[in-house]
Coordinates of C-alpha atoms (C1' of nucleotides) in Angstrom, one line a residue:
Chain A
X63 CA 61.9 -74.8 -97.6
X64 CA 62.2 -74.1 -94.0
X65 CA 59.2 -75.0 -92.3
X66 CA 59.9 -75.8 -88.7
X67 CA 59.7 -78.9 -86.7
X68 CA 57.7 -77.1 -84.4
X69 CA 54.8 -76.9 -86.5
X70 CA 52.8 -79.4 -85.1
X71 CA 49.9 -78.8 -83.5
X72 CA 47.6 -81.8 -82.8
X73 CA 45.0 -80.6 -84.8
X74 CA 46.2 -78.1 -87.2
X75 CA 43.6 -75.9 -89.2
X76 CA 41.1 -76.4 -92.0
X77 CA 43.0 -73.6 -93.9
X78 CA 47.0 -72.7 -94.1
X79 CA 47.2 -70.2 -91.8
X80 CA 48.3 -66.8 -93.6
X81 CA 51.7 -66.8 -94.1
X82 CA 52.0 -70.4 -94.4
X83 CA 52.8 -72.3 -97.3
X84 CA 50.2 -74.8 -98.7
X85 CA 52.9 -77.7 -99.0
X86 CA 53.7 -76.8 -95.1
X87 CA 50.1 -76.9 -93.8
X88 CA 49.6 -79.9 -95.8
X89 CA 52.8 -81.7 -94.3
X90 CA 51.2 -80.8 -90.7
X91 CA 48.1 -82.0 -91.4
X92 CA 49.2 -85.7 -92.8
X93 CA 51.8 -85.3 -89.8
X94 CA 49.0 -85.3 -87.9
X95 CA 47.0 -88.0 -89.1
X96 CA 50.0 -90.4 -88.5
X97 CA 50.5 -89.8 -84.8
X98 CA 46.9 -90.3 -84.5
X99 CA 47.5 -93.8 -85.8
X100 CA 45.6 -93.3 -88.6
X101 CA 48.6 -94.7 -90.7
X102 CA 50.8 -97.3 -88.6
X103 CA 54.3 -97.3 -89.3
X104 CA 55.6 -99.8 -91.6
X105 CA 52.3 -99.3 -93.8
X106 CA 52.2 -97.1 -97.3
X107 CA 50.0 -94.1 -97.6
X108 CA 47.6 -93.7 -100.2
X109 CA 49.7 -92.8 -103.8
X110 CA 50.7 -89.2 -104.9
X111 CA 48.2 -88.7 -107.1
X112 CA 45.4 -90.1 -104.4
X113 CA 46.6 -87.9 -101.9
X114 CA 46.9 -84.8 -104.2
X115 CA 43.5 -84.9 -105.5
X116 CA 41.8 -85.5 -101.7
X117 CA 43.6 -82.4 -100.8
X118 CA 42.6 -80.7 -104.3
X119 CA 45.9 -79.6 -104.8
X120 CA 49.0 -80.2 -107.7
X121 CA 51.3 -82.7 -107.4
X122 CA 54.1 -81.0 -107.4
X123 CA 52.9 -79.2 -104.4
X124 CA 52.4 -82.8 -102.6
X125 CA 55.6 -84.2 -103.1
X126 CA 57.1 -81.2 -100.9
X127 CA 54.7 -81.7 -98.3
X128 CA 55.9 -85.6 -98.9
X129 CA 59.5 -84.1 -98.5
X130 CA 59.3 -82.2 -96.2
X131 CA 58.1 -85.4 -94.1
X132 CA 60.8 -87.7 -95.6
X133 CA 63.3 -84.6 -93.9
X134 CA 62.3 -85.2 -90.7
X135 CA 62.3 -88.5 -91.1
X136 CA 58.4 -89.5 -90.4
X137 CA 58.2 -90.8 -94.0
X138 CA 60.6 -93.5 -96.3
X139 CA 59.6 -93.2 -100.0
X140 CA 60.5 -96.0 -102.5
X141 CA 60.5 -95.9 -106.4
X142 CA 58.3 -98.0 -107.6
X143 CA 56.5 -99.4 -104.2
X144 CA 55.7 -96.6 -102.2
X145 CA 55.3 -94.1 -99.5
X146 CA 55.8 -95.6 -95.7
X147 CA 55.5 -94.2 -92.6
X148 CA 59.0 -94.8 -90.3
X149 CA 59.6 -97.8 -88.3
X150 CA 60.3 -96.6 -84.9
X151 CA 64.3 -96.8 -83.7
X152 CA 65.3 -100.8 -83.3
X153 CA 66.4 -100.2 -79.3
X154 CA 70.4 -101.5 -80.0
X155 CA 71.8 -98.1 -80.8
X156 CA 73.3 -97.6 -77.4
X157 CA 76.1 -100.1 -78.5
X158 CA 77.1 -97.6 -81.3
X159 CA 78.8 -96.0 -79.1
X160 CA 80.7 -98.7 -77.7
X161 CA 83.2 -101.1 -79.2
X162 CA 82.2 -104.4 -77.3
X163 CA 82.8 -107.1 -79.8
X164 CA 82.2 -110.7 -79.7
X165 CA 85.2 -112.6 -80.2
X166 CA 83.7 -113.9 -84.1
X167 CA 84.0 -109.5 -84.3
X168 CA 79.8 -109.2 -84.7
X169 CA 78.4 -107.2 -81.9
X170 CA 75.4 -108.6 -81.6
X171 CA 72.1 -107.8 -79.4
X172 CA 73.2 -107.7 -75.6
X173 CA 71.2 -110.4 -73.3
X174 CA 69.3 -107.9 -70.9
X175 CA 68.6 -109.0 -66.9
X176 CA 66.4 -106.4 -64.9
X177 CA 67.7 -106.0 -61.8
X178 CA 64.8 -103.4 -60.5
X179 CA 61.7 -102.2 -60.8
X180 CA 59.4 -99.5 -58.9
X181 CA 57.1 -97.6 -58.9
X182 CA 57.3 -93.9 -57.5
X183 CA 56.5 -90.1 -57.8
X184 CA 58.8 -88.5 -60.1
X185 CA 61.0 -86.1 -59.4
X186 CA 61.0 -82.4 -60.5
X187 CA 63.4 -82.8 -62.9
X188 CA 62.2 -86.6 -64.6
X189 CA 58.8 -84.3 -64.5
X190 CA 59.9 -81.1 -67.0
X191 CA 62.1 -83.9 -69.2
X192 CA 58.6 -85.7 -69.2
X193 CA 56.4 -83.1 -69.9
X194 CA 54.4 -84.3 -66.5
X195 CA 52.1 -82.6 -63.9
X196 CA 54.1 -82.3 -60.7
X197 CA 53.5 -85.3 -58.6
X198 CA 53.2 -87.7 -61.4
X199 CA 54.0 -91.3 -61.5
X200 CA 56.4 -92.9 -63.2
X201 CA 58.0 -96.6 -63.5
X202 CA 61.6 -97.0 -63.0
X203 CA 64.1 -99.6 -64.0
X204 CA 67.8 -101.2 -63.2
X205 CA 69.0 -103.2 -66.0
X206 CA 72.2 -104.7 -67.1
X207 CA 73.0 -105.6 -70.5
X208 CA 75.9 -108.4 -71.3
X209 CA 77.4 -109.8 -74.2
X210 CA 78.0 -113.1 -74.4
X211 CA 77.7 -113.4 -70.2
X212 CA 80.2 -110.4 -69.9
X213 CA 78.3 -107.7 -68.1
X214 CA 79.3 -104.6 -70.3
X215 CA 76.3 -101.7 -69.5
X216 CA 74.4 -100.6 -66.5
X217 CA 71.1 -98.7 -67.3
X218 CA 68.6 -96.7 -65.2
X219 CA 65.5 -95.9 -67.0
X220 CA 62.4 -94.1 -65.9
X221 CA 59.0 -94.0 -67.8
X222 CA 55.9 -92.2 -67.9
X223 CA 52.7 -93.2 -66.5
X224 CA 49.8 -94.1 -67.4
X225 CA 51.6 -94.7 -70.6
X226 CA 53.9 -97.9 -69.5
X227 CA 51.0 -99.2 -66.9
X228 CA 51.4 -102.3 -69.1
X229 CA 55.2 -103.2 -68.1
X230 CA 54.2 -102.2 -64.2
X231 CA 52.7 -105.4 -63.8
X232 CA 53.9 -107.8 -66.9
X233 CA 56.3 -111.1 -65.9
X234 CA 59.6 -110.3 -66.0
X235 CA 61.0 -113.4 -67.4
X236 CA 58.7 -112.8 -70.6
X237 CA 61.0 -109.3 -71.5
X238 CA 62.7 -108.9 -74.7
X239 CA 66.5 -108.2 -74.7
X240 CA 65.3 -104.9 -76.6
X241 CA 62.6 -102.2 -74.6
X242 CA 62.3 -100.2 -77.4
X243 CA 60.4 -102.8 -80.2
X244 CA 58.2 -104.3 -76.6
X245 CA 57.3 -100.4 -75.4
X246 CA 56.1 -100.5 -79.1
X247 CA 54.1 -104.0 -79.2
X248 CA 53.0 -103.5 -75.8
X249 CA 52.2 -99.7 -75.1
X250 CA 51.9 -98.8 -78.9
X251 CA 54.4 -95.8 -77.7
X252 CA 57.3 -95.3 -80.7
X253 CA 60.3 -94.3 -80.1
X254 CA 61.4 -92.1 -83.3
X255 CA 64.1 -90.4 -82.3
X256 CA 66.3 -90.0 -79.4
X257 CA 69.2 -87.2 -78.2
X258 CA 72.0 -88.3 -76.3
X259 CA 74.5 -86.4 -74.3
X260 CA 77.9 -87.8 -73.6
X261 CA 80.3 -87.3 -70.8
X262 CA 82.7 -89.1 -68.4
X263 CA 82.7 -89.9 -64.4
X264 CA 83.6 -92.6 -62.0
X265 CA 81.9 -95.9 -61.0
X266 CA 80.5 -96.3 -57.5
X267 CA 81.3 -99.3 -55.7
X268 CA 78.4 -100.5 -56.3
X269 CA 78.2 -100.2 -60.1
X270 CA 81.5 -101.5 -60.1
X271 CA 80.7 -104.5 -58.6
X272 CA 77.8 -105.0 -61.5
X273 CA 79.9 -104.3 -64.0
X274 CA 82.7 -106.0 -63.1
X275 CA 85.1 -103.4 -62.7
X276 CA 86.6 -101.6 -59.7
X277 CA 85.5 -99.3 -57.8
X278 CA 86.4 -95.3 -59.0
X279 CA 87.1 -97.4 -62.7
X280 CA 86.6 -94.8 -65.2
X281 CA 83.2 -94.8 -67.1
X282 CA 81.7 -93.1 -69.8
X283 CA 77.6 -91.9 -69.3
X284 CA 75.5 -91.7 -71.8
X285 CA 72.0 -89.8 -71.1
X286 CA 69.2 -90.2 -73.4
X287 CA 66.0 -88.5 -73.8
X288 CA 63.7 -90.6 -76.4
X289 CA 60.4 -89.4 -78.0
X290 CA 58.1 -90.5 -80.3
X291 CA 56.4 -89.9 -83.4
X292 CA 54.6 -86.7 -81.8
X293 CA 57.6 -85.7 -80.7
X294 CA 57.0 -85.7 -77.1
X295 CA 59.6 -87.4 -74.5
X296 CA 58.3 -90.9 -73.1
X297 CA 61.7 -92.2 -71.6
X298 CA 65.0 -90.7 -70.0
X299 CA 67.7 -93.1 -69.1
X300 CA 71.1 -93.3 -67.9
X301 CA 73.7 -95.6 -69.4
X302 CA 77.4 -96.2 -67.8
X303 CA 79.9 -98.2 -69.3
X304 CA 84.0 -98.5 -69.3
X305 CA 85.2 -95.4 -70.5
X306 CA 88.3 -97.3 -72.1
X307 CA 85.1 -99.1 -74.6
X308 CA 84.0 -96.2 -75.5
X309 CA 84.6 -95.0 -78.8
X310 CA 81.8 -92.0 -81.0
X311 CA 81.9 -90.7 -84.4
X312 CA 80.5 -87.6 -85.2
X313 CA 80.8 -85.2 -88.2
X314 CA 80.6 -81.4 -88.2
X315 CA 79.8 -78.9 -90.6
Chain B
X269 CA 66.9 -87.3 -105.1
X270 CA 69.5 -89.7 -103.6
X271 CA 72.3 -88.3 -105.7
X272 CA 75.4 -89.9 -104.4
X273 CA 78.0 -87.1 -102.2
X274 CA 81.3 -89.0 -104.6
X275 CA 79.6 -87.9 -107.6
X276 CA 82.4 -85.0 -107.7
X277 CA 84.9 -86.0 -110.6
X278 CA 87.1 -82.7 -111.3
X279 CA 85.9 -82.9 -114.7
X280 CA 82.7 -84.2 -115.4
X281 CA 81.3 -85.0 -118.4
X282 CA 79.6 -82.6 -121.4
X283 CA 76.5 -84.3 -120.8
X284 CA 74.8 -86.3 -118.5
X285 CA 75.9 -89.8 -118.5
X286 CA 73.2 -92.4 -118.9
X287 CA 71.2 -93.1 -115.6
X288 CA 72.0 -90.2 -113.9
X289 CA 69.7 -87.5 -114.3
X290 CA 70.2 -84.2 -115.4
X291 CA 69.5 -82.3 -112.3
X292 CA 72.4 -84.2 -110.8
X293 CA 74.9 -83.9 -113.3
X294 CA 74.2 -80.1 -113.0
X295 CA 75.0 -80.2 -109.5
X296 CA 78.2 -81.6 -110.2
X297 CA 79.2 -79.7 -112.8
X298 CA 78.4 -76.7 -110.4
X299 CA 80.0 -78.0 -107.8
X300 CA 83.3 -78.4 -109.8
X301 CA 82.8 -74.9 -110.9
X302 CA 83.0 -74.1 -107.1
X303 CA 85.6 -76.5 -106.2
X304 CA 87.9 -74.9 -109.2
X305 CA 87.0 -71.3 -107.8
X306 CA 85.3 -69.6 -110.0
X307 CA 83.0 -68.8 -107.4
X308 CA 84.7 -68.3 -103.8
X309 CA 83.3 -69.0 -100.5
X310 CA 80.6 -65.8 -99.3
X311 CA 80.5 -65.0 -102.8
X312 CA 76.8 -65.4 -105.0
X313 CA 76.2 -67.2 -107.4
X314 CA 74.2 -65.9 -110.7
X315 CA 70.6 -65.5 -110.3
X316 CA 68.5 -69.1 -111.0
X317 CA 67.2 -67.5 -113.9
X318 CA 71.0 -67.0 -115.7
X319 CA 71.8 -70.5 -114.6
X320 CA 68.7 -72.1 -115.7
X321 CA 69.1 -70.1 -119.4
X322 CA 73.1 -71.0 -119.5
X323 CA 72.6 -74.6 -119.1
X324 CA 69.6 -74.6 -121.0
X325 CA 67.0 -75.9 -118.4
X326 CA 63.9 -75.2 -117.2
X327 CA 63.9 -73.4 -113.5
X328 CA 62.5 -75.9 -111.5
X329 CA 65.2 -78.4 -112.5
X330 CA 68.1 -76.0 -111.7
X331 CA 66.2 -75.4 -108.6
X332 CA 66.9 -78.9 -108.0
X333 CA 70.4 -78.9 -108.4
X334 CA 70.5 -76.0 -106.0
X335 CA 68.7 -77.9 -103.4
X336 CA 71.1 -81.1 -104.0
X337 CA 74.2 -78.5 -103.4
X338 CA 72.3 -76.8 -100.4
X339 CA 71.4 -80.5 -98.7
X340 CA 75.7 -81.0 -99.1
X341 CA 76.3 -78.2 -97.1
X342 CA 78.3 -76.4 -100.3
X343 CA 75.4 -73.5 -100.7
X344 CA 73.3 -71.3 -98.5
X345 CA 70.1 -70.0 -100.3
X346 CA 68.7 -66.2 -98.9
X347 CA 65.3 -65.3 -99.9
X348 CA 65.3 -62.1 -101.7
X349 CA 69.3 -61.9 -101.5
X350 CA 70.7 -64.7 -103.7
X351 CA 72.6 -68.2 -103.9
X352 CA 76.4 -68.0 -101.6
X353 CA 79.2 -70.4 -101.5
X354 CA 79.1 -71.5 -97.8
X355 CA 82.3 -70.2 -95.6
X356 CA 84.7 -72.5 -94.0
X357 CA 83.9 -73.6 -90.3
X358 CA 84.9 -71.3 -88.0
X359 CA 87.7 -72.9 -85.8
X360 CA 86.1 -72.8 -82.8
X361 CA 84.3 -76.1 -83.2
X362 CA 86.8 -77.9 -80.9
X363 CA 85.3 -76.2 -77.6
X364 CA 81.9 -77.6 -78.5
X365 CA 83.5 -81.0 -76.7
X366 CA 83.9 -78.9 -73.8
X367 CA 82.3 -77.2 -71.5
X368 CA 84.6 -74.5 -70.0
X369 CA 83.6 -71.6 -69.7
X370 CA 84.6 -68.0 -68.3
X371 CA 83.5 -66.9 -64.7
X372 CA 80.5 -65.0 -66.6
X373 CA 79.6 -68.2 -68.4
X374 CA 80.9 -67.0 -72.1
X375 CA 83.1 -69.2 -73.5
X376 CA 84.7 -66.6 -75.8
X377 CA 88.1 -67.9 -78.3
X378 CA 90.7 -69.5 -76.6
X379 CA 94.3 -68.2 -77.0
X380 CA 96.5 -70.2 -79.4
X381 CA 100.1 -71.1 -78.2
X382 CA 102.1 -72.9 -80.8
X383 CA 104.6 -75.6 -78.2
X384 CA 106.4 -77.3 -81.7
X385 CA 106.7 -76.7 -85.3
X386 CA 108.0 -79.5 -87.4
X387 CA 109.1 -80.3 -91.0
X388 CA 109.4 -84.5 -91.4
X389 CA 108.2 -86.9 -93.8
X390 CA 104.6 -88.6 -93.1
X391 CA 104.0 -92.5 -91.5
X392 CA 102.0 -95.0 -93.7
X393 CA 99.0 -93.6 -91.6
X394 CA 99.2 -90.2 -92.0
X395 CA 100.2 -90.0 -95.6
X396 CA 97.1 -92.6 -96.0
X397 CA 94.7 -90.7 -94.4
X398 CA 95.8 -87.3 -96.1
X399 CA 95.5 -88.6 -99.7
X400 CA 99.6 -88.8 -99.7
X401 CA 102.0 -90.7 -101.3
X402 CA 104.5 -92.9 -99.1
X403 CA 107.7 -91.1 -98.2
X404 CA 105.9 -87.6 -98.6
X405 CA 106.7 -84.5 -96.7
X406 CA 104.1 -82.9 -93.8
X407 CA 104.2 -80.3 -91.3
X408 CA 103.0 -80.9 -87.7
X409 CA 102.5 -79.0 -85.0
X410 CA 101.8 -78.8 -80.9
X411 CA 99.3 -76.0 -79.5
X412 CA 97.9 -75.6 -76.2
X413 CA 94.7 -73.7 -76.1
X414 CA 94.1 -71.7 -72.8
X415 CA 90.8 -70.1 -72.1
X416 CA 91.9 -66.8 -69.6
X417 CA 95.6 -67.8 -69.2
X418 CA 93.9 -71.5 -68.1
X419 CA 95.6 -74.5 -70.1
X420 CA 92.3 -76.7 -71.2
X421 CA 93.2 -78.5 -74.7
X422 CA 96.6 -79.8 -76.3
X423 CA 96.5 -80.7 -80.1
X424 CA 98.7 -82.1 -82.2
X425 CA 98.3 -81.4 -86.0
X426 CA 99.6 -82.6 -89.3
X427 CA 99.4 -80.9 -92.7
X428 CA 100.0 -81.8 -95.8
X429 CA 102.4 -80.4 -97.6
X430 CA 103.0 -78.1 -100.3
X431 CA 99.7 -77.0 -99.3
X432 CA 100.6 -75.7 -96.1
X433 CA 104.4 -74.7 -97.4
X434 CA 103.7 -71.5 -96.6
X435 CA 103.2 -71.3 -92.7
X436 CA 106.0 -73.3 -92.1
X437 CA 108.3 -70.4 -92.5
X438 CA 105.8 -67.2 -91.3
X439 CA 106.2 -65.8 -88.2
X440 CA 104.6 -67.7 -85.0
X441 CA 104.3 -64.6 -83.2
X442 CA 101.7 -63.4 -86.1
X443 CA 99.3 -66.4 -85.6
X444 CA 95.4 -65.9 -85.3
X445 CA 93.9 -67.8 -82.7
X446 CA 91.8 -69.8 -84.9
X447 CA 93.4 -71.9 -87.3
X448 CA 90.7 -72.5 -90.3
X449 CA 90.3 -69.0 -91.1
X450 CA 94.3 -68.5 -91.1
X451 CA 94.1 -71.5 -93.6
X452 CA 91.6 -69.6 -95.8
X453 CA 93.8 -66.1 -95.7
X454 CA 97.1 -67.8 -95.9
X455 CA 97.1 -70.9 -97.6
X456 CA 93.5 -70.4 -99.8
X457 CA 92.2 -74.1 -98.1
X458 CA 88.8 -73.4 -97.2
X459 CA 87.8 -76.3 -93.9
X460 CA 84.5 -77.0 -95.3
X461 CA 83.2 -80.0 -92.9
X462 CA 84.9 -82.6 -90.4
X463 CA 84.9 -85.9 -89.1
X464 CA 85.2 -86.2 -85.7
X465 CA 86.3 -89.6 -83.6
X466 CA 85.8 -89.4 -79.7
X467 CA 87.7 -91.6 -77.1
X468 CA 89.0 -92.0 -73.7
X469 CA 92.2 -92.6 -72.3
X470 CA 94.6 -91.5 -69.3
X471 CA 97.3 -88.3 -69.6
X472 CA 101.2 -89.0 -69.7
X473 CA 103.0 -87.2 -67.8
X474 CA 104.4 -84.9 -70.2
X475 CA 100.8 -84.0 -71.4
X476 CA 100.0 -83.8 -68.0
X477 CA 102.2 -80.9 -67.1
X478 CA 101.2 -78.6 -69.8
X479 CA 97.5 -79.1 -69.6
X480 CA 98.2 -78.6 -65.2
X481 CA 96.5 -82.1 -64.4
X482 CA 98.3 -84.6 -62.5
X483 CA 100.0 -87.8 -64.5
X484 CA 97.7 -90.2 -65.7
X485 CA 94.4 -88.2 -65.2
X486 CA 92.0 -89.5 -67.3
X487 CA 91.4 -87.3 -71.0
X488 CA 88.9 -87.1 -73.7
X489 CA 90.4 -87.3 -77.0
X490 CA 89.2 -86.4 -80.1
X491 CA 90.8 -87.3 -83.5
X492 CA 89.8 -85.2 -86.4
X493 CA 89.7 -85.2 -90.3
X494 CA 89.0 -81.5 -91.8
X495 CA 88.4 -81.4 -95.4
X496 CA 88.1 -78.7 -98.0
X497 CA 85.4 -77.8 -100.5
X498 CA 86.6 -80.6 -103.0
X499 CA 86.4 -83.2 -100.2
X500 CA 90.1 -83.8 -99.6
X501 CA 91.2 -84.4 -96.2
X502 CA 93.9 -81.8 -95.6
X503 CA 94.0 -81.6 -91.8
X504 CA 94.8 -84.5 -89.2
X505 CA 94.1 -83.5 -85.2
X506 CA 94.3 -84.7 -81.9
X507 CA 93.0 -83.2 -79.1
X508 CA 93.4 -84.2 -75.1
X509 CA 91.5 -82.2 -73.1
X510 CA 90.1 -83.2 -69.0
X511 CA 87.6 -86.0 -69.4
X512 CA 85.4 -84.3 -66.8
X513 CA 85.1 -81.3 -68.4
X514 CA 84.0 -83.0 -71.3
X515 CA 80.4 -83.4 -72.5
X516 CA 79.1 -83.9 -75.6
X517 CA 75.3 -84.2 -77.7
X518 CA 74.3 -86.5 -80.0
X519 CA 71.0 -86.6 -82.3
X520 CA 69.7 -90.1 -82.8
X521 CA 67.4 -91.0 -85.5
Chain C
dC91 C1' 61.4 -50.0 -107.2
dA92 C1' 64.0 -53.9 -109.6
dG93 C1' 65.9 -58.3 -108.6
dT94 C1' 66.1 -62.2 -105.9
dG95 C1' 64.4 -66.8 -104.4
dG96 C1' 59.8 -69.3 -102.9
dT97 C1' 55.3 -71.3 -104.1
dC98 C1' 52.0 -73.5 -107.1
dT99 C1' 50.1 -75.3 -111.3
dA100 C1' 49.1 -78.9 -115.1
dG101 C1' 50.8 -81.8 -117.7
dA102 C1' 54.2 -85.3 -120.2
dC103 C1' 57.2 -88.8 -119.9
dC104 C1' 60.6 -92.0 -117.6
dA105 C1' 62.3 -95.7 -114.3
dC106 C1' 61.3 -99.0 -111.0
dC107 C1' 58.6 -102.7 -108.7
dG108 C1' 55.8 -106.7 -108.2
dC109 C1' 52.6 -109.7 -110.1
Chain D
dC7 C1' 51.4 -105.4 -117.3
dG8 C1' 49.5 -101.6 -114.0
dG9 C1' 50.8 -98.8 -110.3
dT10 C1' 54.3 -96.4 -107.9
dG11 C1' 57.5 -92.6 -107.4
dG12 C1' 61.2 -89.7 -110.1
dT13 C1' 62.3 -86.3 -113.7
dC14 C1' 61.4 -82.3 -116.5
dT15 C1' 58.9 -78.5 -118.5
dA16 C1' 56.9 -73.6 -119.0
dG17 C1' 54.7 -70.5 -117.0
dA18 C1' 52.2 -67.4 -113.3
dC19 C1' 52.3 -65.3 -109.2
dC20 C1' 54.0 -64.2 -104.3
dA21 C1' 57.4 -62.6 -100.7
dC22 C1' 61.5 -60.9 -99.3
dT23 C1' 65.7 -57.7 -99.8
dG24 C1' 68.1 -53.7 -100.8
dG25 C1' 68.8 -49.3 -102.8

DNA sequence: CAGTGGTCTAGACCACCGC
DNA sequence: CGGTGGTCTAGACCACTGG
């Protein structure tokens, strides 16, 4: 009950390799056959029993291959309806760490203006947090994200190429206020999970001025890495905000 | 599997109660066995078989209750070893916050000094938070934590009382560096998992002094809630450390 | 080697959902 | 109602740990 995240290679054997379990080689293999798109997320899989007898194996056995997906959090089961592959991450959970609030108390989605966008070369470090060749192209962005007119978070984002040709050239004004459901609809890319790493600095003048704050203003910096349902990284990005907003809960055990 | 983390009355029933199924009762009842001490943390468990036979259940569904206990951090399954009660966290877990660190990158413990030792009677939020009732007594305490004779984090801590009766009269001098394990060896309260609340906010000048920043340099603070095995929160902490030498990561999902 | 947990099977029956 | 996942059983066999 410890089969490893890692144990995903895009096309896994005909056989569980010795010393593999049959559930785990199983889970691999329908891993698999979702990030080829053979299943869509929000769609069900084929039932239990379906799935048990094209793989000629017991139910029981199934289900933990089912679980095992469920754990790392590629499948949803439901009594009584189904087995569905994971809608990918809604694209708003950068305000969990923040307590802007409208003054009814709802948060709401932020109103998103790009205030940049080029294409370059990456660099050697966008490159390794990529997984690109060196020399590779990437698109960047500057965006600012306000609630209710009140600009509240600066973002820097920088995606892979040929992956996000799409957003290179598409109109501006057309964006959603969320990247993550449009890198979805229009590049078919994901985004499953993300890690973020918190810390604390001081605005730039600059960034000040965008944010409505004063220069050297405390501000707390969230940087994300995002992958998707293969688990490789298609987006780092850079969010700033006032530190005196910020607010994180986390549990430990 | 969706067995609800409250299902943890100090007495449950003889049998299961209608709706919930067995496996899930049997987790409970195990867990109140724990909870109660009849089995103490690092200590195993009888083997599945004597379980399964005791309660008068097949394998598989004893198996599940196991699981159930393992997913809530209470066990810790070894093949070929047996079934243990999961220690208490360490005590270290503030300096995961932080990254100091000593000149050859180790972070190593820091050294405890205790600044204040206190009997008084609990606020509305403290006896709230601690399970209390109004006008009940605490004990609370000031530490500075020093990594290499270098002031880093000051806490501030408030424990329940009679639980704790017993370190407000020991010796400070004999203190452990870590606090949880002392907990376990002295006052049998095993700090089994922890909520953790992360802010930002500016050091007075008192707090200042001690930590060796100037006044009003800006601080991370983290407020915590420890609680034991049965899932009572018997530890309140605050914790100012240097904003810029905090950093923290997050898993998003 | 004996004792532990891990895997797998084949089947019965229950609980939930949506038509 | 038919189809889905959830629970439970009884048993066989494997893999790991420690003496």
């Amino acid at each position: 009950m410890d089969e490893s995240i890692f144990s995903d290679p895009a096309f896994p054997a005909d056989q569980p390799s010795p010393g593999q379990s049959r559930y785990g080689w199983l889970a691999a293999s329908l891993r698999a056959r979702i990030t080829q798109g053979e299943w869509v997320p929000g769609t069900a899989l084929p039932a239990e029993a379906a799935l048990a007898k094209e793989h000629g194996v017991a139910l029981g056995t199934l289900r933990q291959a089912l679980a095992l997906l469920v754990a790392q959090g590629l499948l949803v089961r439901q009594h009584g309806r189904g087995t569905f592959v994971r809608e990918g991450l809604g694209g708003a959970s950068m305000l969990r760490f923040f307590r802007f609030a409208t003054e009814d108390g709802a948060p709401g989605t932020p109103q998103s203006h790009i205030l940049g966008r080029q294409l370059r070369l990456a660099s050697a470090d966008e490159a390794d947090g990529l997984g690109l060749p060196a020399g590779a192209s990437v698109l960047q962005l500057q965006r600012l994200r306000s609630l209710q007119g009140q600009p509240c978070l600066l973002e820097h984002i920088v995606l892979p190429l040929p992956l996000f040709e799409a957003l290179a050239q598409s109109d501006l004004a057309a964006w959603d206020d969320l990247l993550y459901p449009m890198y979805q609809r229009v590049c078919g890319a994901t985004i499953h999970r993300a890690e973020d790493s918190l810390g604390f600095g001081l605005l730039t003048a600059e960034q000040a001025s965008l944010l409505r704050l004063d220069a050297g203003h405390p501000c707390a910096q969230v940087d994300r890495r995002a992958f998707d349902l293969a688990g490789r990284c298609v987006e780092l990005r850079t969010t700033l905000g006032d530190a005196f907003a910020f607010r994180y809960t986390a549990h430990v055990r």
